[in-house]
Short mmCIF file of C-alpha atoms in Angstrom, two decimals:
data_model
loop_
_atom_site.label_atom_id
_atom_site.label_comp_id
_atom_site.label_asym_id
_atom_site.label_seq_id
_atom_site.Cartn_x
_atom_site.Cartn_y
_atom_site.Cartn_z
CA UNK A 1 0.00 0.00 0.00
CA UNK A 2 1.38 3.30 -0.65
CA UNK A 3 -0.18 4.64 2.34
CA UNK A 4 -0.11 2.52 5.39
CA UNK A 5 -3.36 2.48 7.50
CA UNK A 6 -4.88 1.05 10.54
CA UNK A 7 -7.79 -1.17 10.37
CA UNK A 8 -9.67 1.01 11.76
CA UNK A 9 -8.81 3.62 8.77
CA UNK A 10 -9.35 0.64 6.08
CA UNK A 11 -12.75 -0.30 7.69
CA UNK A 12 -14.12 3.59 7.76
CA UNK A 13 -12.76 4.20 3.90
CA UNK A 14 -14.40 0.42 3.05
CA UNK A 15 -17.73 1.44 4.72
CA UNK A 16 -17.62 4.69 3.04
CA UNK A 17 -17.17 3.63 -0.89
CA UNK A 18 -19.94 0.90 0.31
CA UNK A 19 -22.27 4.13 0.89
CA UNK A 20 -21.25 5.85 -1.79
CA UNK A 21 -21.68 3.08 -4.81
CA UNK A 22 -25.43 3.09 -3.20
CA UNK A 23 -25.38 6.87 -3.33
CA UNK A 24 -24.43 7.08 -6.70
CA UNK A 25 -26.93 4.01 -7.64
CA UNK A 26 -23.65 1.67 -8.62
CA UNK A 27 -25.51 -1.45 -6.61
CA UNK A 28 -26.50 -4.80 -7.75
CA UNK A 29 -28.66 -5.60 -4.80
CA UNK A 30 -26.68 -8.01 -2.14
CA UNK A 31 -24.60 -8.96 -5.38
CA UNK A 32 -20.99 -7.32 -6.08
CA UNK A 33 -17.86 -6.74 -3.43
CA UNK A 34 -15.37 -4.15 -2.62
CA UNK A 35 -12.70 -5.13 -0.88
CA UNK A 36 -9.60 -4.08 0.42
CA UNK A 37 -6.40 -5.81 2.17
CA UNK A 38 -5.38 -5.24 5.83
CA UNK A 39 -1.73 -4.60 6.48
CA UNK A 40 0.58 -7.04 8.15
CA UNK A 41 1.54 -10.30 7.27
CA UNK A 42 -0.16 -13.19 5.31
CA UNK A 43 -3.13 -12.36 3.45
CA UNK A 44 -6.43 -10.69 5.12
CA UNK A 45 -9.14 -8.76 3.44
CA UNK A 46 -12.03 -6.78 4.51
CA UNK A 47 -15.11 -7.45 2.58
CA UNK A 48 -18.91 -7.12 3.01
CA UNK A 49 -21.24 -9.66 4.92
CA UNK A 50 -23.52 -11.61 2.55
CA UNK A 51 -26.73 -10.02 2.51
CA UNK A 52 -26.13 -6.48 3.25
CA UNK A 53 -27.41 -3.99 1.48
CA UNK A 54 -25.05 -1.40 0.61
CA UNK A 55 -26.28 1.60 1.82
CA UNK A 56 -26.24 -0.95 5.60
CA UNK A 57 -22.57 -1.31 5.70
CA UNK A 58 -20.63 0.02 7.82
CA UNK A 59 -17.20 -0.13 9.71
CA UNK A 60 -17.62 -2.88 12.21
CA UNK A 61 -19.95 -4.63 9.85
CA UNK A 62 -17.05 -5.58 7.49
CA UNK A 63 -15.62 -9.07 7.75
CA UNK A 64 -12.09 -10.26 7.54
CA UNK A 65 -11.31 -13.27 5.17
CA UNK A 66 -8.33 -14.85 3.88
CA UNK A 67 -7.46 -15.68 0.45
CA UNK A 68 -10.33 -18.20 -0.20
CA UNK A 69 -13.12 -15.60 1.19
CA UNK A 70 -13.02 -17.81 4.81
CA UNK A 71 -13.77 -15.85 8.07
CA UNK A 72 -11.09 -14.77 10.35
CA UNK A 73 -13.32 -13.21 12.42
CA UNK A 74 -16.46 -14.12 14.69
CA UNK A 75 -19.86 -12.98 12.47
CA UNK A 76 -22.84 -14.02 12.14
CA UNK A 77 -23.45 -13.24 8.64
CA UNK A 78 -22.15 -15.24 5.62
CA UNK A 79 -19.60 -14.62 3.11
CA UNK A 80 -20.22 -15.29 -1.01
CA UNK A 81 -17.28 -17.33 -1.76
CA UNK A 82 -18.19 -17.33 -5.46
CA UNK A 83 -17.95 -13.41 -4.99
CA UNK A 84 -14.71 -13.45 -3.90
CA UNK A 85 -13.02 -15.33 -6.10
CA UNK A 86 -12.37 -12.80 -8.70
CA UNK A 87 -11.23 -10.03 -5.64
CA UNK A 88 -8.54 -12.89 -4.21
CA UNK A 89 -7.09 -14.14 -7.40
CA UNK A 90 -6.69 -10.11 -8.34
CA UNK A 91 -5.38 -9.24 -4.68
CA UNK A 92 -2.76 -12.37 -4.88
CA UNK A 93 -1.22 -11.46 -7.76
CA UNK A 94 -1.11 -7.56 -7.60
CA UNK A 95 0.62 -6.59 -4.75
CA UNK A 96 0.02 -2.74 -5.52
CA UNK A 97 -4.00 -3.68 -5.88
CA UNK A 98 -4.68 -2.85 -2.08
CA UNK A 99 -8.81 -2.27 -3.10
CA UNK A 100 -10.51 -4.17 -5.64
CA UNK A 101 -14.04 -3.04 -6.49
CA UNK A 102 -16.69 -4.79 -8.73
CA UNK A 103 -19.70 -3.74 -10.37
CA UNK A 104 -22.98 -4.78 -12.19
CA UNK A 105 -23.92 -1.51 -13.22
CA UNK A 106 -26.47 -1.32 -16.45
CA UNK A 107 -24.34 1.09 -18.65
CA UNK A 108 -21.34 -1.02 -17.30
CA UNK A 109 -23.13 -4.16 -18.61
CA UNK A 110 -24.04 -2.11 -21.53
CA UNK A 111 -20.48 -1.18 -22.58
CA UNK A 112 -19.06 -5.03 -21.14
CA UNK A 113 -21.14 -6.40 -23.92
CA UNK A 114 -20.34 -4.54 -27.05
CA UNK A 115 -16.98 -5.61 -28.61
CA UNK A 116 -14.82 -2.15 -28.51
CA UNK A 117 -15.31 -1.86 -24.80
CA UNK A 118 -14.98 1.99 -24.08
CA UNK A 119 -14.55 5.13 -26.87
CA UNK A 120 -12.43 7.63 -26.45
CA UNK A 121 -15.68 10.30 -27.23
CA UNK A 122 -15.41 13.18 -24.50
CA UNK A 123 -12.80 14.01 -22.00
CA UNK A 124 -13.68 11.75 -18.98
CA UNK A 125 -13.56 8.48 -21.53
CA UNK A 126 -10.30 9.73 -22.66
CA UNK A 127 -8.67 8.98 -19.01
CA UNK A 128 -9.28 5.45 -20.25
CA UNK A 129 -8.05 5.47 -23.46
CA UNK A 130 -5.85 2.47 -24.23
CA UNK A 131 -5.84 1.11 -20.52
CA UNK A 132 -8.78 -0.82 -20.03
CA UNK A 133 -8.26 -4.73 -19.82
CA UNK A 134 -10.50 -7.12 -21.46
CA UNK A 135 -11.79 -10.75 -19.64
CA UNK A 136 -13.80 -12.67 -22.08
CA UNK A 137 -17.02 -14.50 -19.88
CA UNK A 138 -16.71 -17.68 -18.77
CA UNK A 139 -19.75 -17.96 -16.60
CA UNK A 140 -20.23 -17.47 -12.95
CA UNK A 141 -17.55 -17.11 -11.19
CA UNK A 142 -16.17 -20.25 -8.70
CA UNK A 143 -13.99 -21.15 -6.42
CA UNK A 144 -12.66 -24.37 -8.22
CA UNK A 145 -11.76 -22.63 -11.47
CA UNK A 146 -8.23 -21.85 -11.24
CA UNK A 147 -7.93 -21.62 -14.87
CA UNK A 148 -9.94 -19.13 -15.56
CA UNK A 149 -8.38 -16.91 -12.23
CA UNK A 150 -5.35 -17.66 -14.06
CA UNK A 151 -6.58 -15.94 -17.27
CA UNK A 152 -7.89 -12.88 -15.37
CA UNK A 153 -4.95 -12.28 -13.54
CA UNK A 154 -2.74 -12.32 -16.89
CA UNK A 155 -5.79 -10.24 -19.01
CA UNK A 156 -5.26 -7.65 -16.35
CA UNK A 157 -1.61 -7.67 -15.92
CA UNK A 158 -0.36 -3.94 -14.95
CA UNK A 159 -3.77 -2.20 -15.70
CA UNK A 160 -5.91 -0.80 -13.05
CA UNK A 161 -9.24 -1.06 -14.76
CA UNK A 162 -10.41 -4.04 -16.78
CA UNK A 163 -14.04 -4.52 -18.57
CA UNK A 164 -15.63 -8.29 -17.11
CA UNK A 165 -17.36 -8.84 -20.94
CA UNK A 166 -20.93 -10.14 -20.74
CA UNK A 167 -20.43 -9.30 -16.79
CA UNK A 168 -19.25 -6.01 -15.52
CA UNK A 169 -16.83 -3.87 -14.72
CA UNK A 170 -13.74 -4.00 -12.02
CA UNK A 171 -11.18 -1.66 -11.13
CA UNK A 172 -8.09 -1.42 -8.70
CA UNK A 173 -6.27 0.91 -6.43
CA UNK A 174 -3.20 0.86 -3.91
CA UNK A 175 -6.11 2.68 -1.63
CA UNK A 176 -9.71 2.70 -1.51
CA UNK A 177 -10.18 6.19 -2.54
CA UNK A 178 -8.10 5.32 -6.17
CA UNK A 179 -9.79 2.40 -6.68
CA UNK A 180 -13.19 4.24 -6.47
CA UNK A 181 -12.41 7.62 -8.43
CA UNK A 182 -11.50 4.64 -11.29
CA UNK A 183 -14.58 3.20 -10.92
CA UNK A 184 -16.55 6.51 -10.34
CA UNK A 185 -15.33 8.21 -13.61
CA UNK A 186 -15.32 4.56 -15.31
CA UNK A 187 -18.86 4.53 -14.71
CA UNK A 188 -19.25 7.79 -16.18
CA UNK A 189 -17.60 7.06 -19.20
CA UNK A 190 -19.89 4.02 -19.92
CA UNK A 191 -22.99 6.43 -19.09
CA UNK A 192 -21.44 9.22 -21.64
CA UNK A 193 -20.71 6.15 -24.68
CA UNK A 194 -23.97 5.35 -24.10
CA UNK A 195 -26.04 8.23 -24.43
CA UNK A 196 -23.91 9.10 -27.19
CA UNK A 197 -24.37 5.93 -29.13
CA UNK A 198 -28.33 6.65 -28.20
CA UNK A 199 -28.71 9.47 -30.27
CA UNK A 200 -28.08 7.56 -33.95
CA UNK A 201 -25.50 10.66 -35.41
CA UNK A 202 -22.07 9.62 -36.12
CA UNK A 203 -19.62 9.87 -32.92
CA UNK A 204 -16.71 11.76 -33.56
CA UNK A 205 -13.38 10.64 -32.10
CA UNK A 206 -10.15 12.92 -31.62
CA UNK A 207 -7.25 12.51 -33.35
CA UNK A 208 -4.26 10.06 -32.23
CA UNK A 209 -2.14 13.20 -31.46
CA UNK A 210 -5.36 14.67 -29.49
CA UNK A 211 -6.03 11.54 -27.43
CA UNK A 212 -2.37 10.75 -26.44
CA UNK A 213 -2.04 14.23 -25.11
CA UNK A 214 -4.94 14.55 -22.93
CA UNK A 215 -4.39 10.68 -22.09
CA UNK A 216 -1.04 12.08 -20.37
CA UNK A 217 -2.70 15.07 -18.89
CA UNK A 218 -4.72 12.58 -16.88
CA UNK A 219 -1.61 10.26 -16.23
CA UNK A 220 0.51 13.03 -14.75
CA UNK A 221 -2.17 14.45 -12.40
CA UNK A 222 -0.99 13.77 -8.92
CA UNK A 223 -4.13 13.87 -6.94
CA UNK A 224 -5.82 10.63 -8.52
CA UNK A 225 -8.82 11.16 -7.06
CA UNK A 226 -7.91 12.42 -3.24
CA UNK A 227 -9.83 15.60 -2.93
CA UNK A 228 -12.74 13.83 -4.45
CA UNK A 229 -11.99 11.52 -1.68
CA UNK A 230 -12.04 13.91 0.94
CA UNK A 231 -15.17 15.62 -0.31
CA UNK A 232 -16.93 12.59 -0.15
CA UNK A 233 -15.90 11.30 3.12
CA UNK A 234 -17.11 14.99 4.21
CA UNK A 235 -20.64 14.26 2.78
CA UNK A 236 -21.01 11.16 4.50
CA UNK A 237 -19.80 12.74 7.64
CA UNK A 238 -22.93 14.91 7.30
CA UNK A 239 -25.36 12.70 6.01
CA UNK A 240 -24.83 8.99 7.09
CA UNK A 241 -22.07 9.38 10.03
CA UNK A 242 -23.18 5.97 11.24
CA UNK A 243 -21.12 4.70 8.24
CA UNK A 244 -18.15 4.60 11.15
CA UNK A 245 -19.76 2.31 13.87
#
């Protein structure tokens, strides 16, 4: 992690992107995780109880697992091994992916099942431009399919956002705030393709030159999402401060 925390920290960031994917309507029900590894030794995660809605979670709420989704911790609530399975294989094999977050968005599903993935047609889907990974489906997602955890790992390699075709969407961070300002502004970008592709005109797409330059603009901003952070943690503060217990 490029910033070390205390589980304490880890659990209030966790609880807070949970409130904020139902916030910003990024929920599949019960269905999709976020999760994000505890320091120290071996390999721990915090992850969401089975059956919590999003907008419930909150600090204490989060479980620890290990590396095959199994509880490290006393709770009465159960885990979705078959939910975890893409998060540990990503986690294992990435040591800068300290968050992992998942989603079954519609205009995520939308863009995961057209063939060109995302466009580079206005600024935001620019930041994207040449670094989204591609996973072709495979079905649900289990425990005893090493294979294809194998194949995800290497379609992801080095990239920090990665298009789950005929699934979803999944992005990475070395903290929780990264991972969800990629997934925020990925979301966005699937929204924008969409509602551009909606309208029946031809799209227009920038130059090589065009794209390359603004493509670096985004790579050399330091921030990477940490004010946004802030100013989100502030509006939970206000609105759901329980999101802490």
């Amino acid at each position: 992690m490029t910033v070390q925390q205390t589980e304490q920290e880890l659990r209030e960031d966790l609880a807070a992107a949970y409130r904020l994917m139902a916030h910003f309507n990024m929920t599949d029900m019960v269905y999709t995780h976020l999760s994000v590894r505890l320091p120290g030794e071996g390999h721990r995660y915090l992850v969401n109880p089975y059956g919590l809605l999003f907008e419930e979670i909150t600090a204490s709420s989060l479980v620890i697992v290990d590396a095959d989704g199994v509880p490290q911790q006393e709770t009465s609530w159960n885990i979705n091994p078959a939910g975890f399975v893409i998060h540990s294989a990503v986690h294992a094999n990435r040591p800068d992916a300290a968050c992992v977050m998942h989603t079954h968005t519609i205009a995520g599903m939308v863009i995961a099942a057209q063939d060109k993935g995302i466009l580079p047609l206005n600024q935001i889907n620019i930041e994207f431009y040449g670094v989204v990974a591609f996973h072709a489906y495979e079905g649900i997602a289990a425990d005893d399919n090493l294979s294809e955890r194998e194949r995800l790992v290497r379609d992801l390699g080095t990239r920090n956002a990665i298009i789950l075709q005929n699934h979803g969407l999944l992005t990475v961070g070395s903290t929780v705030a990264q991972a969800f300002y990629r997934m925020y502004y990925m979301e966005q970008a699937c929204k924008i393709q969409i509602a551009a592709q909606s309208t029946g005109v031809p799209l227009h797409i920038p130059s090589e030159e065009k794209l390359l330059r603004a493509k670096n603009q985004f790579d050399t901003d330091p921030d990477q999402g940490q004010m946004i952070w802030k100013a989100l943690r502030r509006k939970l503060d206000r609105e759901q401060p329980d999101y802490k217990s």
